[in-house]
mmCIF file of C-alpha atoms and ligand atoms in Angstrom:
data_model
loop_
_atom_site.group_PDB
_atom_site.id
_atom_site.type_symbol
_atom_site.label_atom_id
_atom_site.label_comp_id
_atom_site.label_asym_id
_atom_site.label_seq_id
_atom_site.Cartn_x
_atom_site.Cartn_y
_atom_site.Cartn_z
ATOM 1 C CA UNK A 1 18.909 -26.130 -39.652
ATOM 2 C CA UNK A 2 20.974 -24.338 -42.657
ATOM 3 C CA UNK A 3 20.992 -26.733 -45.750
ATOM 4 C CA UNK A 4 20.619 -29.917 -43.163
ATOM 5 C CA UNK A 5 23.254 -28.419 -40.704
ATOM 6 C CA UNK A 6 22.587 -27.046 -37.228
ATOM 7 C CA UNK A 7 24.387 -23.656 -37.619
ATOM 8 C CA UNK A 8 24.956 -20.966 -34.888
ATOM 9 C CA UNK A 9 24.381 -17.294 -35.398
ATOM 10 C CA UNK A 10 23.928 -14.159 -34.074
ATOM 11 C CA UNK A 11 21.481 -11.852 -35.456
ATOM 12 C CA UNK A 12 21.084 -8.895 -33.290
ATOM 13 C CA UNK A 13 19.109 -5.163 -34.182
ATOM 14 C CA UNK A 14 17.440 -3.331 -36.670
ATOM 15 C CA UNK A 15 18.586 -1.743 -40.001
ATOM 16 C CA UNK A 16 21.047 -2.520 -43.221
ATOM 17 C CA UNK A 17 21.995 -6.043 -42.963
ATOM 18 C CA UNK A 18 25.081 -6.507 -42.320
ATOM 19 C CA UNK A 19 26.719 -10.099 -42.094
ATOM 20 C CA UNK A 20 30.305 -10.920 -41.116
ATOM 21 C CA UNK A 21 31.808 -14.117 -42.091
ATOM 22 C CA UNK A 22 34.958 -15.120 -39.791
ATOM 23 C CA UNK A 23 38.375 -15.885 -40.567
ATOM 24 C CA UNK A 24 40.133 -19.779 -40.385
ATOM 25 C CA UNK A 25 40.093 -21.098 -38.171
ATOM 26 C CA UNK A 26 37.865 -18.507 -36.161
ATOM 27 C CA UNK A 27 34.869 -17.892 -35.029
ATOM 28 C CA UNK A 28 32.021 -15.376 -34.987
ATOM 29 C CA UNK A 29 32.961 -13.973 -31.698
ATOM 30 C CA UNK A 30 35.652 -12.710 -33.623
ATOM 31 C CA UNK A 31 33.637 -10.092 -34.635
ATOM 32 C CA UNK A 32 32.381 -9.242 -30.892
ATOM 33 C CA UNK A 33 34.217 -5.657 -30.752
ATOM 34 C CA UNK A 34 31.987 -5.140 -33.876
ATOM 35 C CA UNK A 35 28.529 -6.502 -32.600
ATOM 36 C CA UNK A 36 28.915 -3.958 -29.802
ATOM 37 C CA UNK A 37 29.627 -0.957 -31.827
ATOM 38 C CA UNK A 38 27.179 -1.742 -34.544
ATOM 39 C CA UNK A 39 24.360 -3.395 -33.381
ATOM 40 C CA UNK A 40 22.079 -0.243 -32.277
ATOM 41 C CA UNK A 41 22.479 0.876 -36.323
ATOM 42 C CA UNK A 42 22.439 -1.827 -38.238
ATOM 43 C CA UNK A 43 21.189 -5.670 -38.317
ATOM 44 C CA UNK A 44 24.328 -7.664 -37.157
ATOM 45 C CA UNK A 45 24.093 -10.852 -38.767
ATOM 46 C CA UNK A 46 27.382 -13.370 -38.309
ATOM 47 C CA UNK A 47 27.032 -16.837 -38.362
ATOM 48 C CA UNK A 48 29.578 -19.958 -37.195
ATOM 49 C CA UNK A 49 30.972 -21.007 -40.788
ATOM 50 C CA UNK A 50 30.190 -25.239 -40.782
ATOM 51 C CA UNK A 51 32.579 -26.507 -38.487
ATOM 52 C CA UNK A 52 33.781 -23.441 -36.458
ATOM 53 C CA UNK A 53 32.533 -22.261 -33.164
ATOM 54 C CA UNK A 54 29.339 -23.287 -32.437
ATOM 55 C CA UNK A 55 28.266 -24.888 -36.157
ATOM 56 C CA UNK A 56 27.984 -28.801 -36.522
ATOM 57 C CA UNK A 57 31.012 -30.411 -38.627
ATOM 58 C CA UNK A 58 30.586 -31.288 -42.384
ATOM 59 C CA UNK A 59 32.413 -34.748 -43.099
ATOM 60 C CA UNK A 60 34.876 -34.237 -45.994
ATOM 61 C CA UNK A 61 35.833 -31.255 -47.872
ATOM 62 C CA UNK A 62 33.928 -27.739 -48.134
ATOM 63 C CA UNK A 63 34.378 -25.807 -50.901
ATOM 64 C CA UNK A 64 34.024 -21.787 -50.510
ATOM 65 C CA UNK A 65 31.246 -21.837 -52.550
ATOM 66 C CA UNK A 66 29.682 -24.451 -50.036
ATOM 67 C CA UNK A 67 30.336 -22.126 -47.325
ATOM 68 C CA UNK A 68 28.577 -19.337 -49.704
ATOM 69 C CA UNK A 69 25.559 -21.390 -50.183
ATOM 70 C CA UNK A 70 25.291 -22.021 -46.458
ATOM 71 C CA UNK A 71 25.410 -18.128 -46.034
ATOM 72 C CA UNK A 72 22.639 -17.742 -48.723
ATOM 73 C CA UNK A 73 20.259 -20.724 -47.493
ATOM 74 C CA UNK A 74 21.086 -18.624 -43.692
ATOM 75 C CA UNK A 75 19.824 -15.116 -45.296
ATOM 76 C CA UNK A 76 17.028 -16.561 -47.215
ATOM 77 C CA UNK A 77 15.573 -18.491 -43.460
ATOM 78 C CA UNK A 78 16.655 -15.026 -41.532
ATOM 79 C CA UNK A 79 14.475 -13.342 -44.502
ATOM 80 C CA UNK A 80 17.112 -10.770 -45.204
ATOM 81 C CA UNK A 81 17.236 -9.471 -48.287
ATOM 82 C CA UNK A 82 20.552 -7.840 -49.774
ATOM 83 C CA UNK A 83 23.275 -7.597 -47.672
ATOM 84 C CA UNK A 84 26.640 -6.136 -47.409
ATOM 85 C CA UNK A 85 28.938 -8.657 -46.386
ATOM 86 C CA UNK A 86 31.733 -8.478 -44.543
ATOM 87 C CA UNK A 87 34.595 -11.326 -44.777
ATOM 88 C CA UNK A 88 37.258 -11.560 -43.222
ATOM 89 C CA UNK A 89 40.570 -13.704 -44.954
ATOM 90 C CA UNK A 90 39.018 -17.215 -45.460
ATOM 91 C CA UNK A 91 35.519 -15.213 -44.854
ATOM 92 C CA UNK A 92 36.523 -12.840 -47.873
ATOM 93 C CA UNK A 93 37.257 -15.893 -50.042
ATOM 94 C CA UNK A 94 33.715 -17.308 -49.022
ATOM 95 C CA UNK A 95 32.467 -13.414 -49.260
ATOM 96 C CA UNK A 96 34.038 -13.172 -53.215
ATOM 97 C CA UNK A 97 32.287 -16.897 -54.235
ATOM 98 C CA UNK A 98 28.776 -15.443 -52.701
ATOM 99 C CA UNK A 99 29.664 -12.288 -54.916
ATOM 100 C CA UNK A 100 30.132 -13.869 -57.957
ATOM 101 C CA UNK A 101 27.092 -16.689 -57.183
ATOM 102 C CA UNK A 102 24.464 -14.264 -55.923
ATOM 103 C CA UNK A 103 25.206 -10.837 -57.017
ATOM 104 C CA UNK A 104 21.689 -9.653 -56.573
ATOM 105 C CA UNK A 105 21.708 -10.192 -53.150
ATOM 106 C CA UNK A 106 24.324 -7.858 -52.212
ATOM 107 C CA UNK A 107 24.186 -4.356 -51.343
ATOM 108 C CA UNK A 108 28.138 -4.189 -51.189
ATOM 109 C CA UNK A 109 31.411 -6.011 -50.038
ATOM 110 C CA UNK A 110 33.426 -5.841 -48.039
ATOM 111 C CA UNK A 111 36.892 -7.408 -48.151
ATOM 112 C CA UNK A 112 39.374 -7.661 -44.795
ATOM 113 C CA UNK A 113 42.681 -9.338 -44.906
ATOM 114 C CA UNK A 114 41.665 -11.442 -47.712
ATOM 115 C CA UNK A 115 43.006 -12.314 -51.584
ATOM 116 C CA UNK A 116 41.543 -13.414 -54.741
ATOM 117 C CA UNK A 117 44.194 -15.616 -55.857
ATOM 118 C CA UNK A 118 44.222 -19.827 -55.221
ATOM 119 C CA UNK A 119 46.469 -21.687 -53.548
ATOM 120 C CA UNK A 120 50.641 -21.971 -55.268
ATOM 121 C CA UNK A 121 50.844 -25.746 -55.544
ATOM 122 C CA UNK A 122 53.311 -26.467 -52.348
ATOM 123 C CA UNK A 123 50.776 -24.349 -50.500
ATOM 124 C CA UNK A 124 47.975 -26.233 -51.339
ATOM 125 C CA UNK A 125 50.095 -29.505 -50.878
ATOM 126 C CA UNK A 126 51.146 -28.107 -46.805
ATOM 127 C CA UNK A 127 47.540 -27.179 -46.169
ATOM 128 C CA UNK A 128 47.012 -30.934 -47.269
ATOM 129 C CA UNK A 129 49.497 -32.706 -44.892
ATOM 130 C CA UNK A 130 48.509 -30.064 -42.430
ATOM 131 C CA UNK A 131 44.900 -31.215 -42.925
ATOM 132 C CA UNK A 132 45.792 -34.735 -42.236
ATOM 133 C CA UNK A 133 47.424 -33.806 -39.275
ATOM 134 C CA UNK A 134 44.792 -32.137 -37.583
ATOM 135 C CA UNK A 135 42.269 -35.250 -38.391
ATOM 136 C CA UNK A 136 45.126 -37.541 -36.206
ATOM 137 C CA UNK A 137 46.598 -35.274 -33.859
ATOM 138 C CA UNK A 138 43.505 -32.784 -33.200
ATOM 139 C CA UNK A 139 43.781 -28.427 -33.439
ATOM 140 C CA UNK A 140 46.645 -27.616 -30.512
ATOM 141 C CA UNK A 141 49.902 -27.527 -33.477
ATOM 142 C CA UNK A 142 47.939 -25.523 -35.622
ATOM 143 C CA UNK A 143 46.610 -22.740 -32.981
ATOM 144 C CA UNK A 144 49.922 -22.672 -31.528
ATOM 145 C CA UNK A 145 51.528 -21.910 -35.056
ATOM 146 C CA UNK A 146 48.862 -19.494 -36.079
ATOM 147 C CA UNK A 147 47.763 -17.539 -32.779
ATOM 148 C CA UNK A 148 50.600 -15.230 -32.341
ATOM 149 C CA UNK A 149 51.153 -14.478 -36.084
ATOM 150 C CA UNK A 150 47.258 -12.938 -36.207
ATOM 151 C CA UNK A 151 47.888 -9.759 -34.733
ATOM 152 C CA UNK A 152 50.951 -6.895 -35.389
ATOM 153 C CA UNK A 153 51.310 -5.817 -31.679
ATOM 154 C CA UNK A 154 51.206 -8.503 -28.389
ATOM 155 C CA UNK A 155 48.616 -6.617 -26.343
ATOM 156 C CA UNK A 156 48.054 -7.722 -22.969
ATOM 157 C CA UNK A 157 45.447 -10.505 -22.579
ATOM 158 C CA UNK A 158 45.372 -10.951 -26.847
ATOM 159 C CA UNK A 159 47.399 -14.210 -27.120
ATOM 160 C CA UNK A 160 45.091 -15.818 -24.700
ATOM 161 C CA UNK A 161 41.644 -14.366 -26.316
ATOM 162 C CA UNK A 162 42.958 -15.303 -29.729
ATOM 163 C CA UNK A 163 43.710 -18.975 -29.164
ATOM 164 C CA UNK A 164 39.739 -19.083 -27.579
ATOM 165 C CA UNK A 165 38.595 -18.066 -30.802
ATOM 166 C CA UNK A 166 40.111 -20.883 -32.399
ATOM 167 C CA UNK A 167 40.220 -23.542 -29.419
ATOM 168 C CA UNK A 168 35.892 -23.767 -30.518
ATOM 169 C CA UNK A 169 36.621 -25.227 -33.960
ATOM 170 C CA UNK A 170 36.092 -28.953 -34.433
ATOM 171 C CA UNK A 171 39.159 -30.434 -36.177
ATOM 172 C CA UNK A 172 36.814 -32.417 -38.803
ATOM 173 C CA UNK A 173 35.494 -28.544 -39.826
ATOM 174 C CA UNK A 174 38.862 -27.404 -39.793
ATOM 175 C CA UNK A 175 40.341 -30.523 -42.213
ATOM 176 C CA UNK A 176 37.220 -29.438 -44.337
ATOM 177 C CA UNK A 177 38.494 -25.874 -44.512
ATOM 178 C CA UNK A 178 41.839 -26.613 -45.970
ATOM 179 C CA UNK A 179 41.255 -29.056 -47.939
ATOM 180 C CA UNK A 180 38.654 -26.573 -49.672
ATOM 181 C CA UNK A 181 40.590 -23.428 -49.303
ATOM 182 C CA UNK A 182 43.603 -25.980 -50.989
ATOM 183 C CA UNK A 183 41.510 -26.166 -54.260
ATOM 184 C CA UNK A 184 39.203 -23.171 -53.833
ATOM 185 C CA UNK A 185 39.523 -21.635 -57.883
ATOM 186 C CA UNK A 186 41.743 -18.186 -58.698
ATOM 187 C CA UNK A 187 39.215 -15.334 -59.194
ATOM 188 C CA UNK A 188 41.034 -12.530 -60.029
ATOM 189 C CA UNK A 189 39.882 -13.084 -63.657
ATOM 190 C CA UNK A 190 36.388 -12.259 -62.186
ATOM 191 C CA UNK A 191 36.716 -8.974 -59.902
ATOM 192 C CA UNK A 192 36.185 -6.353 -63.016
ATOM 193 C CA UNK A 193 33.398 -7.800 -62.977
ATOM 194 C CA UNK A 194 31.946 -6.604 -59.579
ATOM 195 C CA UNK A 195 29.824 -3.708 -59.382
ATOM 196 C CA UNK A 196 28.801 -3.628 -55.818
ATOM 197 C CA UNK A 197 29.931 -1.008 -54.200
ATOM 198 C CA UNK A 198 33.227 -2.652 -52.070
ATOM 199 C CA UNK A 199 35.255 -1.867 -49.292
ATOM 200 C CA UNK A 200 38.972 -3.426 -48.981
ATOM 201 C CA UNK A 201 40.603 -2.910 -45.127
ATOM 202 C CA UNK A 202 44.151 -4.369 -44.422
ATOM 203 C CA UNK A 203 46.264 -3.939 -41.727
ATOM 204 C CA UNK A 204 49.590 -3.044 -42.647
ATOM 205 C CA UNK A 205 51.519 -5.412 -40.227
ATOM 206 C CA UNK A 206 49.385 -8.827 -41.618
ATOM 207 C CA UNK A 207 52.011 -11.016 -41.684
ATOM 208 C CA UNK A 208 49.552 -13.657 -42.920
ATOM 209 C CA UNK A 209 47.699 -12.000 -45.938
ATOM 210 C CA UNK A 210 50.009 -9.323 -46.844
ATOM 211 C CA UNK A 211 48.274 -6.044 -47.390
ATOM 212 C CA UNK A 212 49.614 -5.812 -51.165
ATOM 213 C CA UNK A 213 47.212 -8.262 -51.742
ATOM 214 C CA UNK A 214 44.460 -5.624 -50.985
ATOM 215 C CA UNK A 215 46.110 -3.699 -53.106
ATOM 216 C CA UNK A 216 45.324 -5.881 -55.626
ATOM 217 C CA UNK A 217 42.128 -5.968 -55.149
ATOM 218 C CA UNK A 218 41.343 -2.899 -55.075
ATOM 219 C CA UNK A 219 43.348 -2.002 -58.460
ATOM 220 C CA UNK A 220 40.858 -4.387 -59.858
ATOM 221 C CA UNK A 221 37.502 -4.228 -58.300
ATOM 222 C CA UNK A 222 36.055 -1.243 -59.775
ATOM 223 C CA UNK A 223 33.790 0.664 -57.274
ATOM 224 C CA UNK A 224 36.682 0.398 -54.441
ATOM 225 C CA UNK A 225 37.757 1.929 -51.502
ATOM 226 C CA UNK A 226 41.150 0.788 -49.975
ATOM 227 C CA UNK A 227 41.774 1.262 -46.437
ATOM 228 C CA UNK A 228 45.337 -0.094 -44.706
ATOM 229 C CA UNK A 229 45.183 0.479 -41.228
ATOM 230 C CA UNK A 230 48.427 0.825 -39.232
ATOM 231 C CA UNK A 231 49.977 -0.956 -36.731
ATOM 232 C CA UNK A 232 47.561 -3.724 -37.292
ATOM 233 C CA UNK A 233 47.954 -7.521 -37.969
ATOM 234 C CA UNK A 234 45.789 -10.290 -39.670
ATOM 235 C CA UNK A 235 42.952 -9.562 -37.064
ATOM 236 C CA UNK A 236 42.547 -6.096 -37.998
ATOM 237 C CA UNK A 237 39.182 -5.742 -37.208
ATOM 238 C CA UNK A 238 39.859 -7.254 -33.485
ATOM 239 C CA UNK A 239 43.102 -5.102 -32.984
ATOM 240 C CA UNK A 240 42.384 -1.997 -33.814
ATOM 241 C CA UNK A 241 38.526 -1.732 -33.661
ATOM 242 C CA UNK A 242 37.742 1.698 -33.049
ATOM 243 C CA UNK A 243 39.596 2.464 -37.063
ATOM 244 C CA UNK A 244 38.048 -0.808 -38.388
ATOM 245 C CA UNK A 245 34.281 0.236 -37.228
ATOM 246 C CA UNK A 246 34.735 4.222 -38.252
ATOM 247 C CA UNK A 247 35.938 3.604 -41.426
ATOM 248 C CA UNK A 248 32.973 0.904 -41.886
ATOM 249 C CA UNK A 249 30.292 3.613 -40.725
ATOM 250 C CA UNK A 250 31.824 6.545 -42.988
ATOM 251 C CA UNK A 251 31.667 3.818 -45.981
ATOM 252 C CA UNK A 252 28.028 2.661 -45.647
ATOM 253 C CA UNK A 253 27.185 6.252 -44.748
ATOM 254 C CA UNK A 254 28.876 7.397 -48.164
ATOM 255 C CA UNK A 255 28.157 4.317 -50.223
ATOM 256 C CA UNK A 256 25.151 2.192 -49.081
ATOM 257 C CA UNK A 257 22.532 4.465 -47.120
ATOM 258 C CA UNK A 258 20.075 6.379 -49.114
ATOM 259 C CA UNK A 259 21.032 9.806 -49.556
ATOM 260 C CA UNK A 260 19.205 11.615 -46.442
ATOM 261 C CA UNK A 261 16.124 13.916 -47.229
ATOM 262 C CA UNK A 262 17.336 17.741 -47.677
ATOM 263 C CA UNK A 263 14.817 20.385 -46.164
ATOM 264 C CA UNK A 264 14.331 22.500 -49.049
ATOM 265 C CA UNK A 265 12.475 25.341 -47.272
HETATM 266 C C1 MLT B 1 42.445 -17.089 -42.573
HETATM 267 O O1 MLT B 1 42.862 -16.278 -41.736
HETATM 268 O O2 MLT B 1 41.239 -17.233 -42.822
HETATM 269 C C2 MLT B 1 43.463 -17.990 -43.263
HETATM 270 O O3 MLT B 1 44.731 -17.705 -42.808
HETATM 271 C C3 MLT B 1 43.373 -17.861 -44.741
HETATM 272 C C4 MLT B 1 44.348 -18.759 -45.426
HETATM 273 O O4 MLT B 1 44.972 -19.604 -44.782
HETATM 274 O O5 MLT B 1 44.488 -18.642 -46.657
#
């Protein structure tokens, strides 16, 4: 139980935490092609966000910084100590609130397909209506609408493995989402102040977040690195894994690993 919620994880090998926080309205088996690749290095750590996959359904509205405290209370029972986090879009908004509410517990960020900026107000007000609509009339609208905009190219067999990922959220997590992510606060006033070291990926083709976005952050975050991967959607990290993980490895080998012993002699 994660503050009085039954929440499902996977935490799999040894090494640098690392702990991946899913997209809306995802799951953590979006993160699968990274599990495999990473898991032999590094402690894999990615849990069902309240309401998604796996994770019982919170009645009302979640705030991102609920879904950061959930992520905290989850590290703290797992005793992990700093982390880098990985989050992806609504992951990277719940990634920058655990940044700016726990900044000792980090060991870096880092920020896929996501934004600092709040909600414009007929934004907020569609996520609203399209909040009451999936309380009445349940998830199928919303997955249909959102599935094929995720990725850049239609690979064989993606359609079908995207709309999984989201067919395992429960519609009372998902009206929780957006009606948090509706009011979550603007924090681009707050990224010069971030010091952990942070990682920005995009994929140039994300129709959903656009990649300038990254841009932005990056421009403003001061120990960056910007990566925009081509050919690549909203589900960067799922479409084009092989760049996503490599340029994840090169960055915690550069930025978070300890500098490896020389042999003087
Ligand atoms: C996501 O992929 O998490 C969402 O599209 C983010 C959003 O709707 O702002």
């Amino acid at each position: 139980m994660i503050n009085q919620t039954r929440m499902a994880y996977d935490d799999a090998g040894k090494g640098v935490p690392l702990v991946f926080l899913h997209g809306f309205p995802l799951c953590r088996t979006a993160w699968r092609k990274q599990k495999l690749a990473l898991e032999s290095t590094f402690r894999f750590i990615a849990p069902d966000l309240r309401g998604f996959g796996e994770s019982e359904a919170p009645q009302g509205k979640m705030t991102m910084r609920h879904y950061a405290d959930d992520v905290r209370a989850l590290l703290q029972k797992l005793d992990v100590g700093p982390a880098v986090l990985v989050g992806h879009s609504m992951g990277g908004y719940v990634a920058l609130a655990f940044a700016l509410a726990y900044p000792n517990f980090l060991l870096g960020l880092v920020l896929v397909g996501t934004r600092s900026g709040n909600d414009a107000p007929d934004i907020a007000a569609t996520r609203k209506a399209t909040a009451t609509k999936v309380k009445t009339g349940g998830l199928q609208e919303l997955i249909d609408l959102m599935a094929p905009r995720m990725i850049a190219e239609q690979h064989p067999g993606f359609p079908e493995q995207v709309r999984n990922l989201m067919a395992r959220a429960n519609p009372e997590g998902v009206t929780a989402a957006l009606l948090g992510m509706a009011e979550r606060p603007d924090v681009t006033g707050q990224l010069s102040g971030i010091t952990t070291p942070t990682l920005i990926i995009a994929g140039d083709g994300d129709v959903i977040i656009p990649p300038e976005e990254s841009q932005s952050l990056s421009d403003q975050i001061q120990d960056s690195q910007l990566n925009i991967i081509s050919r690549a959607g909203h589900l960067v990290a799922f479409e084009k894994p092989e760049e996503f993980n490599q340029i994840l490895k090169d960055w915690i080998a550069l930025k978070i690993l300890p500098p490896q012993n020389t042999n003087l002699h």
